[in-house]
Coordinates of C-alpha atoms and ligand atoms in Angstrom, one line a residue:
Chain A
X1 CA -28.4 -10.0 -25.2
X2 CA -25.7 -11.4 -23.9
X3 CA -23.5 -8.5 -25.6
X4 CA -25.2 -5.8 -24.1
X5 CA -25.1 -7.5 -20.4
X6 CA -21.9 -8.1 -20.7
X7 CA -21.2 -4.4 -22.3
X8 CA -23.5 -2.8 -19.3
X9 CA -21.8 -4.7 -16.6
X10 CA -17.8 -3.7 -17.9
X11 CA -19.3 -0.3 -17.9
X12 CA -20.6 0.0 -14.2
X13 CA -17.4 -1.7 -13.6
X14 CA -15.5 1.2 -15.1
X15 CA -18.1 3.7 -13.6
X16 CA -17.1 1.8 -10.1
X17 CA -13.1 2.3 -10.8
X18 CA -13.8 6.0 -11.2
X19 CA -16.0 6.6 -8.3
X20 CA -13.4 5.1 -6.5
X21 CA -10.4 6.4 -7.6
X22 CA -12.2 10.1 -7.1
X23 CA -12.6 9.1 -3.8
X24 CA -9.5 8.2 -3.0
X25 CA -7.9 11.4 -4.6
X26 CA -10.4 13.5 -2.5
X27 CA -9.3 11.9 0.8
X28 CA -5.9 12.2 0.3
X29 CA -5.6 15.8 -0.7
X30 CA -8.3 16.9 1.3
X31 CA -8.1 17.7 5.0
X32 CA -6.2 19.7 7.3
X33 CA -3.2 21.0 6.0
X34 CA -0.2 19.8 8.2
X35 CA 2.9 21.6 6.7
X36 CA 5.4 20.8 9.2
X37 CA 5.0 17.2 8.2
X38 CA 3.6 17.1 4.9
X39 CA 6.7 19.4 3.5
X40 CA 9.5 17.2 4.1
X41 CA 7.5 13.9 2.5
X42 CA 6.5 16.4 -0.5
X43 CA 10.3 17.5 -1.0
X44 CA 11.7 13.8 -1.1
X45 CA 9.1 12.9 -3.4
X46 CA 9.9 15.5 -5.7
X47 CA 13.3 14.4 -5.8
X48 CA 12.3 10.7 -6.3
X49 CA 9.2 11.6 -8.8
X50 CA 11.0 14.8 -10.0
X51 CA 14.6 14.9 -10.4
X52 CA 15.3 10.9 -10.6
X53 CA 13.1 11.5 -14.3
X54 CA 15.1 14.4 -15.1
X55 CA 18.2 12.5 -17.4
X56 CA 15.6 10.7 -19.4
X57 CA 13.6 13.7 -20.1
X58 CA 16.6 16.1 -20.8
X59 CA 18.1 13.1 -23.1
X60 CA 14.7 12.4 -25.3
X61 CA 14.1 16.1 -25.5
X62 CA 17.3 16.7 -27.4
X63 CA 17.3 13.8 -29.6
X64 CA 13.3 14.6 -30.4
X65 CA 14.8 18.5 -31.0
X66 CA 17.4 17.3 -33.3
X67 CA 15.4 15.1 -34.9
X68 CA 12.5 17.9 -35.3
X69 CA 15.9 20.0 -36.7
X70 CA 16.4 17.6 -39.6
X71 CA 13.3 16.4 -40.6
X72 CA 11.9 20.3 -40.4
X73 CA 15.0 21.6 -42.3
X74 CA 14.7 18.7 -45.5
X75 CA 10.9 19.3 -45.4
X76 CA 11.2 23.9 -45.7
X77 CA 14.4 24.1 -47.6
X78 CA 12.0 22.6 -50.5
X79 CA 10.2 25.7 -50.2
X80 CA 12.9 27.8 -49.8
X81 CA 11.8 28.7 -46.2
X82 CA 14.2 27.3 -43.6
X83 CA 14.2 30.6 -41.9
X84 CA 10.8 28.7 -40.6
X85 CA 12.9 26.2 -39.0
X86 CA 12.7 27.8 -35.4
X87 CA 9.3 28.5 -34.7
X88 CA 8.8 24.8 -36.6
X89 CA 10.6 23.3 -33.9
X90 CA 9.5 25.7 -30.7
X91 CA 5.8 25.5 -31.7
X92 CA 5.9 21.5 -32.1
X93 CA 7.4 21.5 -28.9
X94 CA 5.7 24.0 -27.1
X95 CA 2.2 22.9 -28.3
X96 CA 2.6 19.2 -28.4
X97 CA 5.4 17.4 -28.1
X98 CA 7.1 18.6 -24.9
X99 CA 3.3 17.8 -23.1
X100 CA 2.2 14.5 -24.7
X101 CA 6.1 12.7 -24.7
X102 CA 7.0 14.2 -21.5
X103 CA 3.8 12.7 -20.5
X104 CA 4.3 9.6 -21.7
X105 CA 8.1 9.4 -20.9
X106 CA 6.6 10.4 -17.1
X107 CA 4.2 7.4 -17.1
X108 CA 6.6 4.9 -18.4
X109 CA 9.4 5.8 -15.7
X110 CA 7.7 7.7 -12.6
X111 CA 4.3 6.5 -13.1
X112 CA 5.1 2.6 -13.1
X113 CA 7.4 2.9 -10.3
X114 CA 4.8 5.0 -8.1
X115 CA 2.6 1.8 -8.9
X116 CA 5.0 -0.6 -8.0
X117 CA 6.2 1.0 -4.7
X118 CA 2.7 1.5 -3.5
X119 CA 1.8 -1.8 -4.5
X120 CA 4.5 -3.5 -2.6
X121 CA 3.5 -1.0 0.2
X122 CA 0.4 -2.6 0.0
X123 CA 1.6 -6.7 -0.5
X124 CA 4.3 -6.0 2.4
X125 CA 1.5 -4.6 4.9
X126 CA 3.2 -1.2 5.2
X127 CA -0.2 0.2 4.1
X128 CA -2.0 -1.5 6.8
X129 CA 0.2 -1.3 9.4
X130 CA 0.2 2.5 8.6
X131 CA -3.4 2.4 9.7
X132 CA -2.9 0.1 12.7
X133 CA -0.8 2.9 14.1
X134 CA -3.5 5.3 13.1
X135 CA -1.4 7.0 10.1
X136 CA -3.9 7.5 7.0
X137 CA -2.0 5.8 4.4
X138 CA -3.9 8.4 1.7
X139 CA -2.8 11.4 3.8
X140 CA 0.7 10.0 4.9
X141 CA 1.7 8.0 1.3
X142 CA -0.5 8.8 -1.5
X143 CA -0.8 12.6 -0.9
X144 CA 3.0 13.8 -1.4
X145 CA 3.3 11.7 -4.1
X146 CA 0.2 13.3 -6.0
X147 CA 1.7 16.6 -5.5
X148 CA 5.1 16.1 -6.5
X149 CA 3.6 13.9 -10.0
X150 CA 1.2 16.7 -10.6
X151 CA 4.1 19.6 -9.8
X152 CA 7.3 18.6 -11.1
X153 CA 5.6 17.1 -14.4
X154 CA 4.9 20.4 -16.1
X155 CA 8.2 21.6 -15.0
X156 CA 10.0 18.5 -16.8
X157 CA 7.9 19.2 -20.1
X158 CA 9.4 23.0 -20.0
X159 CA 12.4 21.2 -19.5
X160 CA 11.9 18.9 -22.0
X161 CA 10.6 21.7 -24.7
X162 CA 13.8 24.0 -24.0
X163 CA 16.3 21.1 -24.6
X164 CA 14.2 19.8 -27.7
X165 CA 14.4 23.7 -29.0
X166 CA 18.4 23.6 -28.2
X167 CA 18.2 20.4 -30.0
X168 CA 16.9 21.6 -33.2
X169 CA 19.2 24.8 -32.9
X170 CA 22.4 22.6 -33.1
X171 CA 21.1 20.7 -35.9
X172 CA 19.6 23.4 -37.7
X173 CA 21.9 26.5 -37.0
X174 CA 25.4 24.7 -36.4
X175 CA 25.3 21.9 -38.8
X176 CA 22.6 22.4 -41.6
X177 CA 23.4 26.1 -41.6
X178 CA 20.5 27.8 -41.1
X179 CA 21.3 31.8 -40.7
X180 CA 21.5 32.0 -36.4
X181 CA 19.8 35.4 -36.2
X182 CA 16.9 34.1 -38.4
X183 CA 16.1 31.1 -36.3
X184 CA 15.8 32.9 -33.1
X185 CA 14.2 36.1 -34.4
X186 CA 11.1 35.0 -36.5
X187 CA 10.8 31.9 -33.1
X188 CA 10.4 35.1 -31.1
X189 CA 7.7 36.6 -33.6
X190 CA 5.8 33.8 -34.3
X191 CA 5.3 32.2 -30.6
X192 CA 2.5 33.7 -28.5
X193 CA 2.8 33.5 -25.1
X194 CA -0.8 32.8 -24.0
X195 CA -1.8 30.6 -27.1
X196 CA 1.4 28.8 -26.9
X197 CA 3.4 28.8 -24.1
X198 CA 0.4 28.8 -21.8
X199 CA -1.7 26.0 -23.6
X200 CA 0.8 23.8 -23.7
X201 CA 1.4 24.5 -20.2
X202 CA -2.0 23.9 -19.1
X203 CA -1.9 20.3 -21.4
X204 CA 0.7 19.2 -19.2
X205 CA -1.0 20.0 -16.0
X206 CA -3.7 17.9 -17.3
X207 CA -1.4 15.3 -18.2
X208 CA 0.2 15.6 -15.0
X209 CA -3.1 15.3 -12.9
X210 CA -4.4 12.2 -14.7
X211 CA -1.1 10.3 -15.2
X212 CA -0.3 10.8 -11.4
X213 CA -3.7 9.6 -10.4
X214 CA -3.9 6.5 -12.6
X215 CA -0.1 5.3 -11.2
X216 CA -1.7 6.0 -7.5
X217 CA -4.9 4.6 -7.7
X218 CA -3.3 1.5 -9.8
X219 CA -0.6 1.0 -7.0
X220 CA -3.2 1.5 -4.3
X221 CA -5.8 -1.0 -5.6
X222 CA -3.2 -3.3 -6.6
X223 CA -3.7 -7.1 -6.4
X224 CA -1.2 -7.7 -3.2
X225 CA 0.8 -10.5 -5.2
X226 CA 3.7 -10.2 -7.9
X227 CA 1.3 -10.9 -10.5
X228 CA -0.9 -8.2 -9.1
X229 CA 1.7 -5.5 -8.6
X230 CA 3.3 -6.6 -12.3
X231 CA -0.5 -6.2 -13.9
X232 CA -0.8 -3.1 -12.2
X233 CA 2.6 -1.6 -13.5
X234 CA 1.8 -2.6 -16.9
X235 CA -2.0 -1.0 -16.8
X236 CA -0.2 2.2 -15.5
X237 CA 1.8 2.6 -18.2
X238 CA -1.4 1.4 -20.8
X239 CA -4.0 4.0 -19.1
X240 CA -1.7 6.4 -18.4
X241 CA -0.5 6.4 -22.3
X242 CA -3.8 6.0 -23.3
X243 CA -5.6 8.9 -21.2
X244 CA -2.5 10.9 -22.2
X245 CA -3.4 10.6 -25.7
X246 CA -6.9 10.9 -25.9
X247 CA -7.0 14.1 -23.4
X248 CA -4.2 15.8 -26.4
X249 CA -6.9 15.5 -28.6
X250 CA -9.3 16.9 -26.8
X251 CA -7.5 19.6 -25.7
X252 CA -5.9 20.2 -29.0
X253 CA -9.4 20.7 -30.3
X254 CA -10.9 23.0 -27.6
X255 CA -7.9 25.4 -27.4
X256 CA -6.5 25.0 -31.2
X257 CA -9.8 25.2 -33.4
Chain B
X1 CA -10.3 -16.0 31.6
X2 CA -13.0 -18.1 32.9
X3 CA -13.7 -18.9 36.3
X4 CA -14.7 -22.0 37.9
X5 CA -18.6 -21.9 36.6
X6 CA -17.5 -20.5 33.3
X7 CA -18.6 -16.9 33.2
X8 CA -16.5 -14.7 32.0
X9 CA -14.0 -12.1 34.0
X10 CA -12.5 -9.2 32.3
X11 CA -11.9 -9.1 28.8
X12 CA -10.0 -6.8 27.1
X13 CA -11.6 -7.8 23.9
X14 CA -15.0 -9.8 23.2
X15 CA -16.2 -10.3 19.8
X16 CA -20.6 -11.4 20.3
X17 CA -22.1 -13.4 17.0
X18 CA -20.0 -12.0 14.9
X19 CA -21.0 -12.5 10.9
X20 CA -18.5 -11.4 8.1
X21 CA -18.5 -11.8 4.1
X22 CA -15.9 -11.2 1.4
X23 CA -18.0 -10.7 -1.5
X24 CA -20.4 -13.7 -1.5
X25 CA -17.9 -15.8 0.6
X26 CA -19.2 -16.3 4.2
X27 CA -15.8 -16.2 6.5
X28 CA -17.7 -15.9 10.0
X29 CA -20.4 -17.2 10.9
X30 CA -21.8 -16.0 14.4
X31 CA -18.3 -16.3 16.4
X32 CA -17.9 -15.4 20.0
X33 CA -14.3 -14.9 21.1
X34 CA -12.7 -13.8 24.6
X35 CA -9.7 -12.6 24.9
X36 CA -9.0 -11.8 28.9
X37 CA -7.0 -8.8 29.9
X38 CA -3.2 -9.5 30.6
X39 CA -3.2 -12.9 29.1
X40 CA -2.0 -14.3 25.9
X41 CA -4.4 -16.1 23.3
X42 CA -3.9 -17.8 20.8
X43 CA -6.2 -18.2 17.6
X44 CA -5.6 -21.1 15.8
X45 CA -7.0 -22.7 12.9
X46 CA -6.1 -24.1 9.2
X47 CA -4.8 -21.5 6.9
X48 CA -7.0 -19.6 5.2
X49 CA -10.0 -20.0 7.8
X50 CA -10.3 -16.1 8.8
X51 CA -7.4 -15.4 11.8
X52 CA -6.3 -12.8 9.9
X53 CA -9.2 -11.2 9.5
X54 CA -9.9 -11.7 13.0
X55 CA -7.5 -9.2 13.9
X56 CA -8.1 -6.8 11.6
X57 CA -12.3 -7.0 12.8
X58 CA -10.8 -6.0 16.6
X59 CA -8.5 -3.5 14.5
X60 CA -11.6 -1.8 12.9
X61 CA -10.0 -2.4 9.7
X62 CA -12.8 -4.3 8.5
X63 CA -16.5 -4.3 10.0
X64 CA -18.6 -7.2 10.3
X65 CA -21.6 -7.7 8.8
X66 CA -23.2 -7.6 12.1
X67 CA -22.6 -9.0 16.0
X68 CA -20.2 -7.0 18.2
X69 CA -16.6 -6.4 18.2
X70 CA -15.9 -4.9 21.8
X71 CA -12.3 -3.0 22.7
X72 CA -12.2 -2.4 26.5
X73 CA -15.6 -1.0 26.4
X74 CA -15.9 0.5 23.2
X75 CA -17.9 -0.8 20.1
X76 CA -15.2 -1.0 17.4
X77 CA -17.6 -1.2 14.3
X78 CA -19.5 2.1 15.4
X79 CA -16.7 4.4 16.0
X80 CA -16.2 7.3 13.8
X81 CA -12.8 7.4 11.7
X82 CA -11.2 9.8 14.5
X83 CA -12.2 7.9 17.3
X84 CA -11.0 4.6 15.8
X85 CA -7.8 6.3 15.3
X86 CA -7.8 7.1 18.9
X87 CA -8.8 3.6 20.0
X88 CA -5.7 2.5 17.7
X89 CA -3.2 4.2 19.6
X90 CA -3.9 1.7 22.7
X91 CA -3.7 -1.2 20.5
X92 CA -0.9 -2.6 17.5
X93 CA -0.4 -5.0 15.1
X94 CA 2.7 -7.4 14.2
X95 CA 2.0 -8.4 10.8
X96 CA 3.0 -11.5 9.3
X97 CA 5.5 -9.8 6.8
X98 CA 6.9 -7.5 9.4
X99 CA 5.7 -4.6 7.5
X100 CA 9.1 -2.1 8.5
X101 CA 8.8 0.6 6.0
X102 CA 11.2 0.0 3.9
X103 CA 12.5 3.7 3.1
X104 CA 13.8 4.2 7.0
X105 CA 16.1 2.7 9.0
X106 CA 15.5 -0.1 11.8
X107 CA 15.3 3.5 14.2
X108 CA 13.3 5.3 12.3
X109 CA 10.7 2.3 11.8
X110 CA 10.6 2.3 15.7
X111 CA 10.6 6.0 16.0
X112 CA 7.9 6.6 13.8
X113 CA 4.9 5.9 15.6
X114 CA 6.3 7.9 18.4
X115 CA 7.1 10.8 16.7
X116 CA 3.6 10.7 14.8
X117 CA 1.7 11.0 17.7
X118 CA 3.4 12.7 20.7
X119 CA 5.3 15.9 20.8
X120 CA 8.4 14.4 22.8
X121 CA 11.6 16.6 22.0
X122 CA 13.7 14.4 19.3
X123 CA 16.6 13.4 22.5
X124 CA 13.5 11.3 24.6
X125 CA 12.2 10.0 21.4
X126 CA 16.1 8.3 20.4
X127 CA 16.2 7.2 24.5
X128 CA 12.8 5.6 24.2
X129 CA 13.9 3.9 20.5
X130 CA 17.2 2.5 22.1
X131 CA 15.3 1.0 25.2
X132 CA 13.0 -1.0 22.8
X133 CA 15.4 -2.0 20.5
X134 CA 17.1 -3.1 23.6
X135 CA 14.3 -4.8 24.4
X136 CA 14.5 -7.3 21.4
X137 CA 18.1 -7.5 21.4
X138 CA 18.6 -5.5 18.5
X139 CA 19.8 -2.0 20.1
X140 CA 23.3 -2.3 17.9
X141 CA 21.1 -2.9 14.5
X142 CA 19.4 0.8 14.9
X143 CA 21.3 2.1 11.8
X144 CA 20.2 -1.1 9.7
X145 CA 17.8 -0.6 6.5
X146 CA 15.1 -3.1 7.0
X147 CA 16.7 -4.7 3.4
X148 CA 19.7 -5.7 5.6
X149 CA 17.9 -7.8 8.1
X150 CA 17.5 -11.6 8.5
X151 CA 13.8 -12.7 8.8
X152 CA 14.0 -13.2 12.6
X153 CA 15.5 -9.5 12.9
X154 CA 13.1 -8.2 10.7
X155 CA 10.5 -9.4 13.0
X156 CA 11.5 -8.3 16.1
X157 CA 12.5 -4.9 14.7
X158 CA 8.9 -4.8 13.9
X159 CA 8.1 -6.0 17.4
X160 CA 10.2 -2.9 18.8
X161 CA 8.2 -0.6 16.6
X162 CA 4.5 -2.4 17.8
X163 CA 5.8 -1.7 21.4
X164 CA 6.8 2.0 21.1
X165 CA 3.6 3.2 22.0
X166 CA 2.9 1.0 24.8
X167 CA 0.0 -0.5 23.8
X168 CA -2.6 -2.7 26.1
X169 CA -3.0 -5.0 23.6
X170 CA -0.6 -6.6 20.9
X171 CA -1.7 -8.8 17.7
X172 CA 0.8 -11.3 16.9
X173 CA -0.3 -12.5 12.9
X174 CA 1.8 -15.7 12.8
X175 CA 4.6 -14.7 14.2
X176 CA 6.7 -18.1 14.1
X177 CA 5.9 -18.9 10.5
X178 CA 9.0 -19.1 8.3
X179 CA 11.5 -18.6 11.4
X180 CA 14.4 -21.1 11.9
X181 CA 14.0 -22.4 15.3
X182 CA 16.6 -20.4 17.1
X183 CA 14.6 -16.8 16.0
X184 CA 11.5 -18.9 16.6
X185 CA 12.8 -19.6 20.4
X186 CA 13.7 -15.8 20.4
X187 CA 10.2 -14.6 19.7
X188 CA 8.6 -17.0 22.0
X189 CA 10.8 -15.7 24.6
X190 CA 9.8 -12.1 23.5
X191 CA 6.3 -12.9 23.6
X192 CA 6.0 -14.1 27.0
X193 CA 8.3 -11.5 28.5
X194 CA 6.6 -8.5 27.0
X195 CA 3.4 -10.2 28.1
X196 CA 4.7 -10.3 31.6
X197 CA 6.6 -7.2 31.9
X198 CA 4.7 -4.6 30.6
X199 CA 1.4 -6.3 31.4
X200 CA 0.2 -6.9 27.7
X201 CA -2.5 -8.4 26.3
X202 CA -1.4 -10.7 23.9
X203 CA -3.1 -12.5 20.7
X204 CA -1.2 -14.9 18.9
X205 CA -2.5 -15.8 15.6
X206 CA -0.7 -19.2 14.5
X207 CA -0.9 -22.8 13.5
X208 CA 2.4 -23.7 14.9
X209 CA 0.6 -25.9 17.7
X210 CA 3.9 -26.6 19.5
X211 CA 5.2 -23.2 20.2
X212 CA 1.7 -21.5 20.5
X213 CA 0.2 -24.2 23.1
X214 CA 3.4 -23.7 25.1
X215 CA 3.1 -19.9 26.0
X216 CA -0.7 -19.4 25.4
X217 CA -3.2 -19.2 28.5
X218 CA -5.9 -19.3 26.7
X219 CA -6.6 -20.9 23.1
X220 CA -9.6 -20.3 20.4
X221 CA -9.8 -22.8 17.4
X222 CA -11.4 -21.8 14.4
X223 CA -13.1 -23.9 12.1
X224 CA -16.0 -24.1 10.0
X225 CA -16.4 -20.4 10.4
X226 CA -16.8 -20.2 14.1
X227 CA -14.5 -20.5 16.8
X228 CA -15.1 -24.4 17.8
X229 CA -13.4 -24.2 21.2
X230 CA -11.8 -21.9 23.5
X231 CA -10.0 -22.3 26.8
X232 CA -7.0 -23.1 28.7
X233 CA -4.5 -25.2 26.2
X234 CA -4.7 -28.1 28.8
X235 CA -8.5 -28.5 28.2
X236 CA -8.5 -28.2 24.4
X237 CA -5.5 -31.1 23.9
X238 CA -8.7 -33.7 25.3
X239 CA -11.5 -31.5 23.7
X240 CA -14.4 -33.6 22.8
X241 CA -14.8 -32.6 19.2
X242 CA -12.9 -34.8 16.9
X243 CA -12.1 -31.9 14.8
X244 CA -10.6 -30.0 17.6
X245 CA -8.4 -32.8 18.5
X246 CA -7.7 -33.6 14.8
X247 CA -6.3 -30.1 14.6
X248 CA -4.2 -29.9 17.6
X249 CA -2.6 -33.5 17.0
X250 CA -2.0 -32.8 13.6
X251 CA -3.6 -35.7 12.2
X252 CA -3.9 -36.4 8.4
X253 CA -7.0 -37.4 8.0
X254 CA -10.2 -37.5 10.5
X255 CA -13.0 -34.8 10.0
X256 CA -11.1 -32.8 7.8
X257 CA -10.7 -35.4 5.2
X258 CA -7.3 -36.5 3.3
X259 CA -9.1 -36.6 0.1
X260 CA -10.8 -33.8 -1.6
X261 CA -14.6 -34.8 -2.1
X262 CA -14.4 -36.4 -5.2
X263 CA -16.4 -39.2 -7.0
X264 CA -15.8 -43.3 -6.2
X265 CA -12.2 -44.1 -7.0
X266 CA -13.1 -47.5 -9.1
X267 CA -15.5 -45.9 -10.9
X268 CA -13.1 -43.0 -11.9
X269 CA -10.6 -45.3 -13.0
X270 CA -13.0 -47.5 -15.1
X271 CA -14.4 -44.7 -16.7
X272 CA -11.4 -43.9 -18.7
X273 CA -11.4 -47.4 -19.9
X274 CA -14.9 -47.9 -20.8
Ligands
ADP1 N1 -8.7 -8.7 0.4 C1 -9.8 -9.8 0.3 N2 -10.5 -9.8 -0.6 C2 -11.1 -11.0 -0.6 N3 -10.8 -12.1 0.1 C3 -10.2 -12.3 0.8 C4 -9.1 -11.0 1.4 N4 -8.1 -11.5 2.6 C5 -8.7 -12.4 2.7 N5 -9.7 -13.3 1.9 C6 -9.9 -14.7 2.1 O1 -10.8 -14.4 3.1 C7 -10.3 -15.7 3.9 C8 -9.9 -15.6 5.2 O2 -8.5 -15.1 4.4 P1 -7.6 -15.1 6.2 O3 -8.1 -14.0 7.4 O4 -6.3 -14.2 5.4 O5 -7.0 -16.1 6.8 P2 -5.9 -16.7 7.7 O6 -5.4 -15.6 7.8 O7 -6.7 -17.7 8.2 O8 -4.8 -18.0 6.7 C9 -9.5 -16.3 2.9 O9 -10.1 -17.2 2.3 C10 -9.1 -15.7 1.9 O10 -9.1 -15.8 0.5
MG2 MG1 -3.2 -14.9 7.7

């Protein structure tokens, strides 16, 4: 009986948490737009969340692309199909690795930073302070960070994909000697704009939404102590990554089956 | 303040019969508090008794389970969100940690509430900021970042921000905690002079009895989930309640026992051998 009661209690807690997270999100993004105030805040967060994540995204994209080139070549060359290296690299990146790996890296780099920053603002009473100054911390702190995360991550995923394809090109064509023209033309012929590119972008929009939302909620509700903040940061990375992988399966099943 | 017969006269803030819970923990059971206008009121009590909670109730960040919280004729718990935000422009709170925004310079911190709530041109805002910083002795530190300030300077900078919009009420949450004697003295002096020159009503939450009793006009002592005594400092020092005297004189033992509740000491020692 205890097991069932505990199961029920923890499901209720999870539901309650999701409800609270939804309310937080709605309160922060719904309301009279004040572009003159919020645009500079948004741009600043685009820099912090987006631009500052670029280096890790570029480097990871390059390496993943190079590994794909190597692995793909050794598999394809056995079948004499090394001309298919172009589409193999491009499709893996566009459909899967671009959105997913970017989201995982984003959760670790920007998500954890968002959680820690907001948790620290809670712990040092900056959020309460805003409230007492009659400034809504959800609109002021959470909202620009949400939009910045939501918008910058799909852009990072495209960057990741582009650099990854270049990495695959360097290894496959420049190093292992796959034919240059074939690499690009077979890729162009087999990549479909709607099925591959758009579906990848939709995936990364969903991941961006989920990861940013989790990071902000975990920070906003972090226990205002150092243990609380570090637990919230860890939880952002763990929950965010699991959510990305879970949604990836669901979306892949819907899109490509 | 009280007149001779003990009737209340012109209170800016008044709490009546307030009950408040945190989950299942009862924090307040029927609290009554008067904050006379234009005076310095001190709220004292052991840590964890709910002093910060009291300030948050007055600021409308927390709602009481029942009872009334009156600020200048407004029932704080009954206000809509918009009305509450409007009312908060008339009060300000100096948090225990100062709570300066870490991503802005000291000047920008002070300018923040002004830019947020007025449409004054930037030059005038800058002038006001300089005046506020001058009032706390930090005009030269306007360009510094909060993490470059010492604890005492951070608290004074936060104070400049708190008075930026010329509030009617200012609430200080443990302003003396963790300050060295010099900055303690500066803050005491500032609280007193702001109160006199700006005609502010001030509430100080503290357990530094010495400093607080020195500048307060009115003192309320919280214990056992209630305000157990309030009145002018002198009247409290020889209050009939032993608990109040224990607290104000800092005696280690009394109604609040030195020993946490335990079974008989001798039995406890013998139990191991037996
Ligand atoms: N966010 C919170 N959630 C649950 N309990 C809290 C919270 N904040 C404070 N408390 C509890 O409420 C009581 C009063 O807290 P507080 O008003 O901060 O005390 P004080 O300021 O007098 O030290 C304490 O026992 C504290 O543990
Ligand atoms: Mg406190």
